[in-house]
Short mmCIF file of N, CA and C in Angstrom, two decimals:
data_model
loop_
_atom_site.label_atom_id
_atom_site.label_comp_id
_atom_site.label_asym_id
_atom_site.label_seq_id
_atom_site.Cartn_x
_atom_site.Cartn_y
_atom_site.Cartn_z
N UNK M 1 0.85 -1.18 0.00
CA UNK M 1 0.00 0.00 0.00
C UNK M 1 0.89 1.24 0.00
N UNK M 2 0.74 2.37 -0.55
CA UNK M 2 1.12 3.32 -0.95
C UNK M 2 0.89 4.81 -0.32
N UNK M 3 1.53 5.43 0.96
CA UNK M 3 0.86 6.44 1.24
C UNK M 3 2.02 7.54 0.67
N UNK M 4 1.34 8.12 1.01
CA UNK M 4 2.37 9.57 0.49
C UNK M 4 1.79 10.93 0.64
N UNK M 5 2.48 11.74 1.45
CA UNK M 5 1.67 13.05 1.88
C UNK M 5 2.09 14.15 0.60
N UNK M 6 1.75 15.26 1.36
CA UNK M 6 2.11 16.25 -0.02
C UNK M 6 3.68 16.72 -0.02
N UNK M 7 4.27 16.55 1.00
CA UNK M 7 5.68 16.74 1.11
C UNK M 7 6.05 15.44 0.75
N UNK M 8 6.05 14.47 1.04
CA UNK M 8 6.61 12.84 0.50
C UNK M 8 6.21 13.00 -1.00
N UNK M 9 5.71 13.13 -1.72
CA UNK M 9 5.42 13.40 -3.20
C UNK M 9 6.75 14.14 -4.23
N UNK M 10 6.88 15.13 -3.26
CA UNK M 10 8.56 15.83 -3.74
C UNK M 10 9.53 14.80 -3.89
N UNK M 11 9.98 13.77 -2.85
CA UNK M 11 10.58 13.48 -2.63
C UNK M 11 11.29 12.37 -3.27
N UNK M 12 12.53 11.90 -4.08
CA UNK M 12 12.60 11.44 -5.65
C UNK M 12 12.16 10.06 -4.84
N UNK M 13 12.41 9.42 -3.45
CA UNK M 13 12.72 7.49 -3.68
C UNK M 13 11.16 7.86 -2.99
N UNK M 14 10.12 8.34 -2.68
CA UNK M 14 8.68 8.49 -1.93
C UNK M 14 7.90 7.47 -3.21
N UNK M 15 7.49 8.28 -4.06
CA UNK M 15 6.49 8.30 -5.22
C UNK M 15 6.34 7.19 -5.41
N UNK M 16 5.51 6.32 -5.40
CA UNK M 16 5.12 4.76 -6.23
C UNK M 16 5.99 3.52 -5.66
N UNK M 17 6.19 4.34 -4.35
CA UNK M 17 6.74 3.30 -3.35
C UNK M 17 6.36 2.40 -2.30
N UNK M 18 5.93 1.63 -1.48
CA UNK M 18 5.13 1.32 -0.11
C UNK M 18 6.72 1.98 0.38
N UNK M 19 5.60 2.27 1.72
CA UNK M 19 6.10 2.69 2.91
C UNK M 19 7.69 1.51 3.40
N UNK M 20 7.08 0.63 3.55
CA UNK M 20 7.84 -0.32 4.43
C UNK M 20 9.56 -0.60 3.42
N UNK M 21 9.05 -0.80 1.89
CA UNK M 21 10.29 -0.74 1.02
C UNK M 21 11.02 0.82 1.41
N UNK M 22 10.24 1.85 1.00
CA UNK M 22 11.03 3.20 1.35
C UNK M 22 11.90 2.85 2.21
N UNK M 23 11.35 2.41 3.17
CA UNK M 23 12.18 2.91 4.74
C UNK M 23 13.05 1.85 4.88
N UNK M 24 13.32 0.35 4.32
CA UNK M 24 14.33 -0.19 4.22
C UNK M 24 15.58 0.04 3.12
N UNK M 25 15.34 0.60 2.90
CA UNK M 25 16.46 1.61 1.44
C UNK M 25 16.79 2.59 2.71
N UNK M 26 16.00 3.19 2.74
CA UNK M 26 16.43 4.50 4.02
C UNK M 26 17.52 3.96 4.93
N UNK M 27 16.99 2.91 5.48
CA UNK M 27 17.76 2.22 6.63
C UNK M 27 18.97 1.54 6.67
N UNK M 28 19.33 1.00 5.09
CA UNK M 28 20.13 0.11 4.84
C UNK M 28 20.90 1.26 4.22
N UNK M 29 20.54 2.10 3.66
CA UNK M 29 22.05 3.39 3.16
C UNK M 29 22.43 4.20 4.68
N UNK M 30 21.44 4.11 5.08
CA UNK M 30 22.31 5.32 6.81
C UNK M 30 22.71 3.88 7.42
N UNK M 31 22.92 2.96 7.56
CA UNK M 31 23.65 1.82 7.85
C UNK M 31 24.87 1.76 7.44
N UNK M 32 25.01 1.87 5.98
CA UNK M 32 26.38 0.96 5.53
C UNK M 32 27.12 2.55 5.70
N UNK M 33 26.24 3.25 5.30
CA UNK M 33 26.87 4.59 5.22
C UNK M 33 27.82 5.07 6.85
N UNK M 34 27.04 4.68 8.00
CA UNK M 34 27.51 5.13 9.08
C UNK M 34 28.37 3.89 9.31
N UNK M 35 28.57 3.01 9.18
CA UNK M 35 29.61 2.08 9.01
C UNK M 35 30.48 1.83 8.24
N UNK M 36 30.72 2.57 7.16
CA UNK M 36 31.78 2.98 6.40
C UNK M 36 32.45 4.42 7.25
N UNK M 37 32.29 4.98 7.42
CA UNK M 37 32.34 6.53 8.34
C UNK M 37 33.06 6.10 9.41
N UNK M 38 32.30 5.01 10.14
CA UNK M 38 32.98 4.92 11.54
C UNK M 38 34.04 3.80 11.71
N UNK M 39 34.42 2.86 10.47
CA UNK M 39 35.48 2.62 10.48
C UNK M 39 36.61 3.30 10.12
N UNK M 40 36.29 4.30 8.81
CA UNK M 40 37.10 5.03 8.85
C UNK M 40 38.08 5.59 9.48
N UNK M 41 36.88 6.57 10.71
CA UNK M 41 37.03 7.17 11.55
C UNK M 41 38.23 6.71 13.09
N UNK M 42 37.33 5.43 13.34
CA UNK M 42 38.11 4.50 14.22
C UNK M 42 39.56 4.25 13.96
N UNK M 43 40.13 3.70 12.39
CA UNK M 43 41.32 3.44 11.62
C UNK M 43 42.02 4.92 11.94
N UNK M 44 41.48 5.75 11.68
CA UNK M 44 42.38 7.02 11.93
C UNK M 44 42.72 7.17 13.12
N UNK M 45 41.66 7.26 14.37
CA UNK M 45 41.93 7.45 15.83
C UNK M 45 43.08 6.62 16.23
N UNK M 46 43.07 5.42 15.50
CA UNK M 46 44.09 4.21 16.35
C UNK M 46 45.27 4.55 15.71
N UNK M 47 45.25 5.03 14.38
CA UNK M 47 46.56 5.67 13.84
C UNK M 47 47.49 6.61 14.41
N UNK M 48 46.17 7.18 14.60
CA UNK M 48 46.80 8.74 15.25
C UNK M 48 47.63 8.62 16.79
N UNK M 49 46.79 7.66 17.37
CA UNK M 49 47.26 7.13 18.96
C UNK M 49 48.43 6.50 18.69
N UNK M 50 48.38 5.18 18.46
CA UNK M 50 49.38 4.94 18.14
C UNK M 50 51.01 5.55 17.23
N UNK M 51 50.77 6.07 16.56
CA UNK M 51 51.78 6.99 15.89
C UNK M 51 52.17 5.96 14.60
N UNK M 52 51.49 5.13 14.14
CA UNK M 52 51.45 4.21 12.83
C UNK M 52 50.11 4.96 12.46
N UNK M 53 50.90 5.28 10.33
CA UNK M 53 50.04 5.83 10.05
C UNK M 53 51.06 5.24 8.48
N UNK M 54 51.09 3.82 8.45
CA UNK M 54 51.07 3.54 7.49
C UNK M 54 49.91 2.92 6.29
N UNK M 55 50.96 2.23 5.26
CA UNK M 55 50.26 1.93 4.35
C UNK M 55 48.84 0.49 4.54
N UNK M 56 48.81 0.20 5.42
CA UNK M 56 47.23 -0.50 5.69
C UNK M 56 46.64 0.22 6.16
N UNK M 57 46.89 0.89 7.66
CA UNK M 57 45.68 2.24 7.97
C UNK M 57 45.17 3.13 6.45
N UNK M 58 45.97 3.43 5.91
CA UNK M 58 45.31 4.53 4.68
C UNK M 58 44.46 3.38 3.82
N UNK M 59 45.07 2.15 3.31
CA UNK M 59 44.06 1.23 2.64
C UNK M 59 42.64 1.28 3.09
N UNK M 60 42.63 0.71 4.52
CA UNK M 60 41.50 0.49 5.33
C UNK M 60 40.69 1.92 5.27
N UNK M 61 41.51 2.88 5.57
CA UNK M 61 40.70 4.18 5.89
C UNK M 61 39.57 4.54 4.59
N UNK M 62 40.62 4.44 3.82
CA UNK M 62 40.07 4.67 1.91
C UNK M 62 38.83 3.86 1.56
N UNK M 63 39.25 2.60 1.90
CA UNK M 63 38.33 1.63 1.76
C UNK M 63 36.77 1.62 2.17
N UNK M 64 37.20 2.24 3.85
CA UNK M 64 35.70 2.40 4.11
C UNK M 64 35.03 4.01 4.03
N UNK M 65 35.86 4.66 3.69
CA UNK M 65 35.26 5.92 2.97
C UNK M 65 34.80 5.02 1.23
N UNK M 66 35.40 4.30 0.80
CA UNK M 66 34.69 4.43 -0.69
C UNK M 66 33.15 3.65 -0.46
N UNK M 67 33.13 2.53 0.39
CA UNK M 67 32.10 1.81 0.66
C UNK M 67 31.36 2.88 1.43
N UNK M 68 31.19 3.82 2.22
CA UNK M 68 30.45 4.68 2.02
C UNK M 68 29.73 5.27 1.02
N UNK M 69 30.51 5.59 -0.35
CA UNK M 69 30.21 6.96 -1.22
C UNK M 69 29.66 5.80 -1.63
N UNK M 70 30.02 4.84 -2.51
CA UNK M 70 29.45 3.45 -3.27
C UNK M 70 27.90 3.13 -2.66
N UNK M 71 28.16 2.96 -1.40
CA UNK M 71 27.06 3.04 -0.58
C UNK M 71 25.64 3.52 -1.24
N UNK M 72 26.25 5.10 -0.83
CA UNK M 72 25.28 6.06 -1.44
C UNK M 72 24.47 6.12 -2.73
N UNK M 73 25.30 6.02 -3.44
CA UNK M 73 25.06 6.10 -4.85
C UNK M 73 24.68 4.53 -5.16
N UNK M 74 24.63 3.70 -4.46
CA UNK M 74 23.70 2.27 -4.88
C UNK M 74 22.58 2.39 -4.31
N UNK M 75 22.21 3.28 -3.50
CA UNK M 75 20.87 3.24 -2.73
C UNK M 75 20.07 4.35 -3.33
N UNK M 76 20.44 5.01 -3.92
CA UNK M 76 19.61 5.77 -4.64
C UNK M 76 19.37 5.12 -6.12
N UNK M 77 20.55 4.35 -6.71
CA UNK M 77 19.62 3.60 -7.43
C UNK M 77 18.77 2.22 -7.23
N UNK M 78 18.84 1.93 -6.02
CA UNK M 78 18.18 0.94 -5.96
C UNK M 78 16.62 1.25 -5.27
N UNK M 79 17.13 2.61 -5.21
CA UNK M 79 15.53 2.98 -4.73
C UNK M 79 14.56 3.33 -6.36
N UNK M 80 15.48 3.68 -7.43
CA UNK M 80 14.67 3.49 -8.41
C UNK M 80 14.64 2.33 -9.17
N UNK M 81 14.69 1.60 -8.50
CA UNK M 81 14.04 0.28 -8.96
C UNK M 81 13.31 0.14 -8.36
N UNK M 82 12.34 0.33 -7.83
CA UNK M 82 11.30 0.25 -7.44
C UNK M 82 9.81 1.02 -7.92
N UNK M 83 10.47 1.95 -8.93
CA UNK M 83 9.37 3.05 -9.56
C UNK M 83 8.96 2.05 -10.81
N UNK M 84 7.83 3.07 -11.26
CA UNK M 84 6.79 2.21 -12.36
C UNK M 84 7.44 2.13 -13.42
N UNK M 85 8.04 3.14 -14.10
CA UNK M 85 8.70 3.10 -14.93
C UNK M 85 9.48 2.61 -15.06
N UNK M 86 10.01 1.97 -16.55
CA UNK M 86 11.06 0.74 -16.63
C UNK M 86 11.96 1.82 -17.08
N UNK M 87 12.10 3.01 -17.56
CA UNK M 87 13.68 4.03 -17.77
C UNK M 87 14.16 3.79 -16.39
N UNK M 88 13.26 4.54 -15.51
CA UNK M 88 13.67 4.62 -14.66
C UNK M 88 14.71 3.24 -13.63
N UNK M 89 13.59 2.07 -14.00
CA UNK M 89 14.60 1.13 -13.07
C UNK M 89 15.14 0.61 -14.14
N UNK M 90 15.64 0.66 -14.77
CA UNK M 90 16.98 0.40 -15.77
C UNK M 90 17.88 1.72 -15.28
N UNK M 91 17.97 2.86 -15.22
CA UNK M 91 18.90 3.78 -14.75
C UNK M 91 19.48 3.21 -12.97
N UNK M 92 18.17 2.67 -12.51
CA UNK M 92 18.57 2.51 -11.14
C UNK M 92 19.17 1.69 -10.88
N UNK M 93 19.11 0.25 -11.98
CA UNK M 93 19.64 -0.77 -11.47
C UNK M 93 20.82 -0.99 -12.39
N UNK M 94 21.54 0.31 -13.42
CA UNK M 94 22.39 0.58 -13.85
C UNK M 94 23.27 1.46 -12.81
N UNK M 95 22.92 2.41 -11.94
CA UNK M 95 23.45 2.71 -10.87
C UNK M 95 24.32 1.68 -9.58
N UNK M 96 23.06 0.73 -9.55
CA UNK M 96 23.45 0.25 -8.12
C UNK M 96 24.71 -0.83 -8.51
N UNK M 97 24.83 -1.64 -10.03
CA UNK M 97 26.17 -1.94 -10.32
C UNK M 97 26.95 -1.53 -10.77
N UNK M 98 26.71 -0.46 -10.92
CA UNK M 98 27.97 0.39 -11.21
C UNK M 98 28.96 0.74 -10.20
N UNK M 99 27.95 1.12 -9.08
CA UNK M 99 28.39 1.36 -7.82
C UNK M 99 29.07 0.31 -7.09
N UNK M 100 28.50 -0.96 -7.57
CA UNK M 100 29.31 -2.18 -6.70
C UNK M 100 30.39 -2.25 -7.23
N UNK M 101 30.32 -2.10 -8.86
CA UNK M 101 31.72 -2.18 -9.52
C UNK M 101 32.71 -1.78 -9.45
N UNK M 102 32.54 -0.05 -9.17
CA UNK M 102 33.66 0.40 -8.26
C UNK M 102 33.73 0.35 -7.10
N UNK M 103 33.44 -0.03 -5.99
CA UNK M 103 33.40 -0.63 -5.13
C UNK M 103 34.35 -1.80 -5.01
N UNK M 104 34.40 -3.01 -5.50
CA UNK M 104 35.34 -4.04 -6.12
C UNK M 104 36.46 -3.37 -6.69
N UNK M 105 36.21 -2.32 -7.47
CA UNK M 105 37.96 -1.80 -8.20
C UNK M 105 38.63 -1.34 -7.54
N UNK M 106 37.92 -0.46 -6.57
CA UNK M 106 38.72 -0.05 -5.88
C UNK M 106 39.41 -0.49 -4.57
N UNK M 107 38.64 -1.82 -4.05
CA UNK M 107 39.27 -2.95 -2.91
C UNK M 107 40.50 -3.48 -4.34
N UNK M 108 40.43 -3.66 -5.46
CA UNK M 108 41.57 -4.46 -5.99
C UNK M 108 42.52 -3.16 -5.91
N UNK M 109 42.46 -2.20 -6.07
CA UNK M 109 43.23 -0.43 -6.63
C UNK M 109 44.00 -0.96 -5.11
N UNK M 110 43.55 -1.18 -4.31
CA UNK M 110 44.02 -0.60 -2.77
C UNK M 110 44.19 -1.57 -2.00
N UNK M 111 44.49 -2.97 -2.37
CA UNK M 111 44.81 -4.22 -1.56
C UNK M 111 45.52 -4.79 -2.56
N UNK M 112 45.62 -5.29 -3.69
CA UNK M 112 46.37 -5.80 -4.54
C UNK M 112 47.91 -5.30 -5.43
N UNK M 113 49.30 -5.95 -5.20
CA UNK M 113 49.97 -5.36 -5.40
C UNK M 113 50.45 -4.43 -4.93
N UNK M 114 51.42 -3.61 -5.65
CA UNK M 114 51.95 -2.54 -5.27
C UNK M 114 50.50 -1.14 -5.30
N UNK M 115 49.42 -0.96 -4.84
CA UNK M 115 48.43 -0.13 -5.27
C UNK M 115 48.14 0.21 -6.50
N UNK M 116 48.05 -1.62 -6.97
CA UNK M 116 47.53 -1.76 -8.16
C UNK M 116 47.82 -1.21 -9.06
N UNK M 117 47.10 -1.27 -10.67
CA UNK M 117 47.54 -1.16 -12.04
C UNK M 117 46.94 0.15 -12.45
N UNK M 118 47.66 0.50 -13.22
CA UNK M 118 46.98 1.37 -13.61
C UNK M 118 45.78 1.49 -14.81
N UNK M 119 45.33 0.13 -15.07
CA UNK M 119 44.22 0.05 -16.00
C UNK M 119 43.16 -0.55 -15.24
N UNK M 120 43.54 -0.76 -13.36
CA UNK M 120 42.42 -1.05 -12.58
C UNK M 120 42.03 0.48 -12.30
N UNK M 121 42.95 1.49 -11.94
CA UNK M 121 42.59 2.85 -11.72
C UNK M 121 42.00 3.81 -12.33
N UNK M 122 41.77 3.22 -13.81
CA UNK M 122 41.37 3.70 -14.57
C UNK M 122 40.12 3.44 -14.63
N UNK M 123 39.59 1.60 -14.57
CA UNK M 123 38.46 1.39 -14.35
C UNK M 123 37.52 2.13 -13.32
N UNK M 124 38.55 1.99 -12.32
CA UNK M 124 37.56 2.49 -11.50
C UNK M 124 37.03 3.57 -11.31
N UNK M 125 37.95 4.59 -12.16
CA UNK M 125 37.95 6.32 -12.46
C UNK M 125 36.61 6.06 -13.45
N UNK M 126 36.24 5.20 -14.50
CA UNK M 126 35.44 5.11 -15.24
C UNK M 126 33.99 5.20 -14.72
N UNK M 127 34.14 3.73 -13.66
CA UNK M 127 33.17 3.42 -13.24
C UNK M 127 32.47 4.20 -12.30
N UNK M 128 33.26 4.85 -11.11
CA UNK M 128 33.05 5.88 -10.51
C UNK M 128 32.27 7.03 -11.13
N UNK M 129 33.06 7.54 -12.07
CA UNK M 129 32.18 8.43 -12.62
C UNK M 129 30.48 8.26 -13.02
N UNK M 130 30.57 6.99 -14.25
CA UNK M 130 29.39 6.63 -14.39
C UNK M 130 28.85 6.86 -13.13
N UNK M 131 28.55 5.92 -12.14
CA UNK M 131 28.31 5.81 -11.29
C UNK M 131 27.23 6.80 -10.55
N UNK M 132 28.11 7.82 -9.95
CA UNK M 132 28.00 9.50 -9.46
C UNK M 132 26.82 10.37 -10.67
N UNK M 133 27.67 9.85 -11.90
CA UNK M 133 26.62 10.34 -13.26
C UNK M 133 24.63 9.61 -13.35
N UNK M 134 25.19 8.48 -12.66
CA UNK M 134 23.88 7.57 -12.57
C UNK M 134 22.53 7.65 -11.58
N UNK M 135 23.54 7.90 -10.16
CA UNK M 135 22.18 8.77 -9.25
C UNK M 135 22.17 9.98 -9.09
N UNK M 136 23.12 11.10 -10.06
CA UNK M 136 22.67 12.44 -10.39
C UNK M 136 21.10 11.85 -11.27
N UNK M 137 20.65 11.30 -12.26
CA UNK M 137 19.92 11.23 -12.88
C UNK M 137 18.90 10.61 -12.51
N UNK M 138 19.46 9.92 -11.68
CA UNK M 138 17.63 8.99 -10.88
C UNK M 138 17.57 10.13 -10.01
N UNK M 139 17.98 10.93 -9.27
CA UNK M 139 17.67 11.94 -8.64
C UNK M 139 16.79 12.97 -9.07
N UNK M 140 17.50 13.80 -10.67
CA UNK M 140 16.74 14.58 -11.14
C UNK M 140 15.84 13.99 -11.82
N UNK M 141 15.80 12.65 -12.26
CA UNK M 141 14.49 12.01 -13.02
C UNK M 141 13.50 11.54 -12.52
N UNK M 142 14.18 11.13 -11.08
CA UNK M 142 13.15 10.52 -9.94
C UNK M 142 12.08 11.53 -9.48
N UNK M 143 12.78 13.02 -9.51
CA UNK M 143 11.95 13.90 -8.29
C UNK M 143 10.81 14.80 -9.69
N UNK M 144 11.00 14.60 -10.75
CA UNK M 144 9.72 14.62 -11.75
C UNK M 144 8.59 14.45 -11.02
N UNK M 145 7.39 15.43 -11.12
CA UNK M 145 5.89 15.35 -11.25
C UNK M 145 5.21 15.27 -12.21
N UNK M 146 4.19 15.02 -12.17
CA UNK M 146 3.26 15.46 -13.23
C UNK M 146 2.90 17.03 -13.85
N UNK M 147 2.93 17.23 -12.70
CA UNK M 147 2.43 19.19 -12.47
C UNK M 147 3.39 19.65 -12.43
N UNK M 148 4.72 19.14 -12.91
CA UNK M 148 5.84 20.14 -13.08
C UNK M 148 5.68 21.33 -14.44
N UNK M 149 5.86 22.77 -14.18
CA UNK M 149 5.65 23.56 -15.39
C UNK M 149 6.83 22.96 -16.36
N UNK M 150 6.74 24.27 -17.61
CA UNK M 150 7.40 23.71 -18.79
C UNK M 150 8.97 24.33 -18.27
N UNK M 151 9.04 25.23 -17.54
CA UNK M 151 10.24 26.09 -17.09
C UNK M 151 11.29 24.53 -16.41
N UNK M 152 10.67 23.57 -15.50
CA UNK M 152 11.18 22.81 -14.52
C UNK M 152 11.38 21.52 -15.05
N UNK M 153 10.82 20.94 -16.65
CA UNK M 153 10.95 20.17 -17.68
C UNK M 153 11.85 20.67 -17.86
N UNK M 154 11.76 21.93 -18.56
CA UNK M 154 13.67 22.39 -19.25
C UNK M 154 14.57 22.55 -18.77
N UNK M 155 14.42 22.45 -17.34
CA UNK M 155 15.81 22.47 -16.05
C UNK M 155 16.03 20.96 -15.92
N UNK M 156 14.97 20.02 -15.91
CA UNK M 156 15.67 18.74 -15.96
C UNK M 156 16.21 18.38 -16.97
N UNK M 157 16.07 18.24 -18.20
CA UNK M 157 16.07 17.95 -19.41
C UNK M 157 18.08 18.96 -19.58
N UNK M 158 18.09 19.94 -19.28
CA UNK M 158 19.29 20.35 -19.22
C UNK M 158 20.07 20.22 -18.27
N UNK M 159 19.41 19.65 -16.89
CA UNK M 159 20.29 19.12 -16.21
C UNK M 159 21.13 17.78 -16.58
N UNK M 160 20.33 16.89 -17.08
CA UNK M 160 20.36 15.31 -17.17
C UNK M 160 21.92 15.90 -18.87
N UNK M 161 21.06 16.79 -19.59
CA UNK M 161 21.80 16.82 -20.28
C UNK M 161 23.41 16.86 -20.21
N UNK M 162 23.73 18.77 -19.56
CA UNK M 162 24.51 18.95 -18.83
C UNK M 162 25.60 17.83 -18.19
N UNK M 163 25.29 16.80 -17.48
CA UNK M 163 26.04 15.72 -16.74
C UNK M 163 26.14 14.91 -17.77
N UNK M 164 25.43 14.41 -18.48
CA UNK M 164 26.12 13.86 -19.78
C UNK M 164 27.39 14.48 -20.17
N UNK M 165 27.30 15.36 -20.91
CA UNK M 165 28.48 16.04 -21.24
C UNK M 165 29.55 16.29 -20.35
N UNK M 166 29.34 16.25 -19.05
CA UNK M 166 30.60 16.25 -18.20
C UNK M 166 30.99 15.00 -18.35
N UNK M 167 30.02 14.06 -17.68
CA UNK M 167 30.31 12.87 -17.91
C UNK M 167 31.58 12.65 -18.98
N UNK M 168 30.75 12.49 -19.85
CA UNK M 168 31.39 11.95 -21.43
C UNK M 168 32.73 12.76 -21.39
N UNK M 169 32.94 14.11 -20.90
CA UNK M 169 34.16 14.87 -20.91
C UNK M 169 35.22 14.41 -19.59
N UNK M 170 34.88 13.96 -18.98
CA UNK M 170 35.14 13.23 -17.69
C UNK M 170 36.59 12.02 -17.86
N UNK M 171 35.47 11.33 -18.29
CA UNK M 171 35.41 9.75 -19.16
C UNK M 171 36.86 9.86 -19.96
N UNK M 172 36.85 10.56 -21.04
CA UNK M 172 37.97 10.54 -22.09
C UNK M 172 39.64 10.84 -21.09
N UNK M 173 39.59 11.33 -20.44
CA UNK M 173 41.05 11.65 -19.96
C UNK M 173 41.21 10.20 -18.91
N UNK M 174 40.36 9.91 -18.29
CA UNK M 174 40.23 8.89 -16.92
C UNK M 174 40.83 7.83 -17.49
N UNK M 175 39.92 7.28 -19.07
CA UNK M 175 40.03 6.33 -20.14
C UNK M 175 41.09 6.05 -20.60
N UNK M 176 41.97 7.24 -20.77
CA UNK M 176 43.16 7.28 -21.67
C UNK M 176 42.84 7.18 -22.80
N UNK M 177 41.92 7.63 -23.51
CA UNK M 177 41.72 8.09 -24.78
C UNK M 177 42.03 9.64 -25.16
N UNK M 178 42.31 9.94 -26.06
CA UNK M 178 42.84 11.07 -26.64
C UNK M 178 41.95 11.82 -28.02
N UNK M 179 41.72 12.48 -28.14
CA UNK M 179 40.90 12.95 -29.11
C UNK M 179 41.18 11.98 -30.67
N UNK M 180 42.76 11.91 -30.91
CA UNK M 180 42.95 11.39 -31.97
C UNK M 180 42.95 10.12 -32.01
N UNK M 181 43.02 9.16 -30.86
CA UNK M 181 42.79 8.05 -30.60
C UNK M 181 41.14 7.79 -30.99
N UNK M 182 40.02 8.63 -30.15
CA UNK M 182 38.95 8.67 -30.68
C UNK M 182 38.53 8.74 -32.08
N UNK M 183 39.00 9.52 -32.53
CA UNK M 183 38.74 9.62 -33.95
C UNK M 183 39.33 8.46 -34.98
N UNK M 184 39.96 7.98 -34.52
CA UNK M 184 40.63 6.90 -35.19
C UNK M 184 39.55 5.41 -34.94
N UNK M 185 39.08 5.45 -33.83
CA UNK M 185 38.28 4.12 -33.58
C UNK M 185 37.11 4.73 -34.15
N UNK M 186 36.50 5.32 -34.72
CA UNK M 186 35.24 5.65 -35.23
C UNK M 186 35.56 5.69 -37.21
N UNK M 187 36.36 5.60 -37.64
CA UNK M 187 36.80 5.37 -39.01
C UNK M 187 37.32 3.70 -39.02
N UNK M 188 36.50 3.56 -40.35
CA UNK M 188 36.76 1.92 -40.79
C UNK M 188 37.15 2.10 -41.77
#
């Protein structure tokens, strides 16, 4: 069952949701989220006390700051998977692995090897981005009304746009692609 007041209606993960799903998305991102944070946090304190403030404290520290941000950005798309629309949960559930993906690259970036390869760092520069790019857009696509004027259509529509183009401008240097490299894979 479906309630939703007139302030919950704004709200992008509310709309075409039950209650009880909402609030386990809610619960399970301020979870991993405050448990990424407070290991962090902890890893630093014991660093700092102790006066070791090497290379596993910073792994660990990194680590559970990224499983935080990853966190984040999987719970907002996994909250649009749950909307009516199939754009929508295809964006969301393009989010939430994206997010795991870097998530994984970056435990290999930061436990494997010498701090890893540089075509894992890259991935994960990739994926990251996507990522960040993915619940910018369930965000601004999610929090759509019906009764939105034509002024607040053309702010989404240039928002969504907008991050594309960073995106995509993002992407090419992270990638190691080069303009002329590009242009070369698009000629047969």
């Amino acid at each position: 069952m479906t309630r939703a007041s007139a302030a919950d209606e704004r709200l992008p993960i509310s709309v075409g949701m039950t209650d009880e799903r909402r609030d386990a998305i809610k619960r399970t991102a301020g979870r991993a989220l405050a448990a990424g944070l407070t290991v962090a946090a902890l890893t630093a304190v014991v660093a700092l006390l102790s006066g070791s403030f090497e290379d596993t404290e910073i792994r660990v520290i990194l680590t559970s700051i990224g499983f935080a941000i990853t966190s984040a950005t999987a719970s907002v798309g996994a909250a649009q998977r749950l909307r009516p629309t199939r754009a929508l949960r295809a964006v969301g559930t393009a989010t939430a692995l994206l997010s795991g993906v870097t998530f994984v690259l970056l435990a290999l970036g930061l436990w494997t090897g010498d701090w890893g390869s540089e075509g894992i760092w890259r991935a994960f520069g990739c994926t990251g981005v996507l990522a960040v790019a993915g619940a910018h857009a369930c965000l601004v696509l999610g929090a759509r009304r019906s009764t939105d004027g034509e002024g607040i259509r053309l702010l989404v529509l240039a928002s969504v746009g907008l991050a594309i183009l960073d995106t995509v401008g993002a992407l090419l240097p992270i990638s190691g692609l080069t303009g002329t490299e590009l242009a070369r894979s698009f000629q047969a």
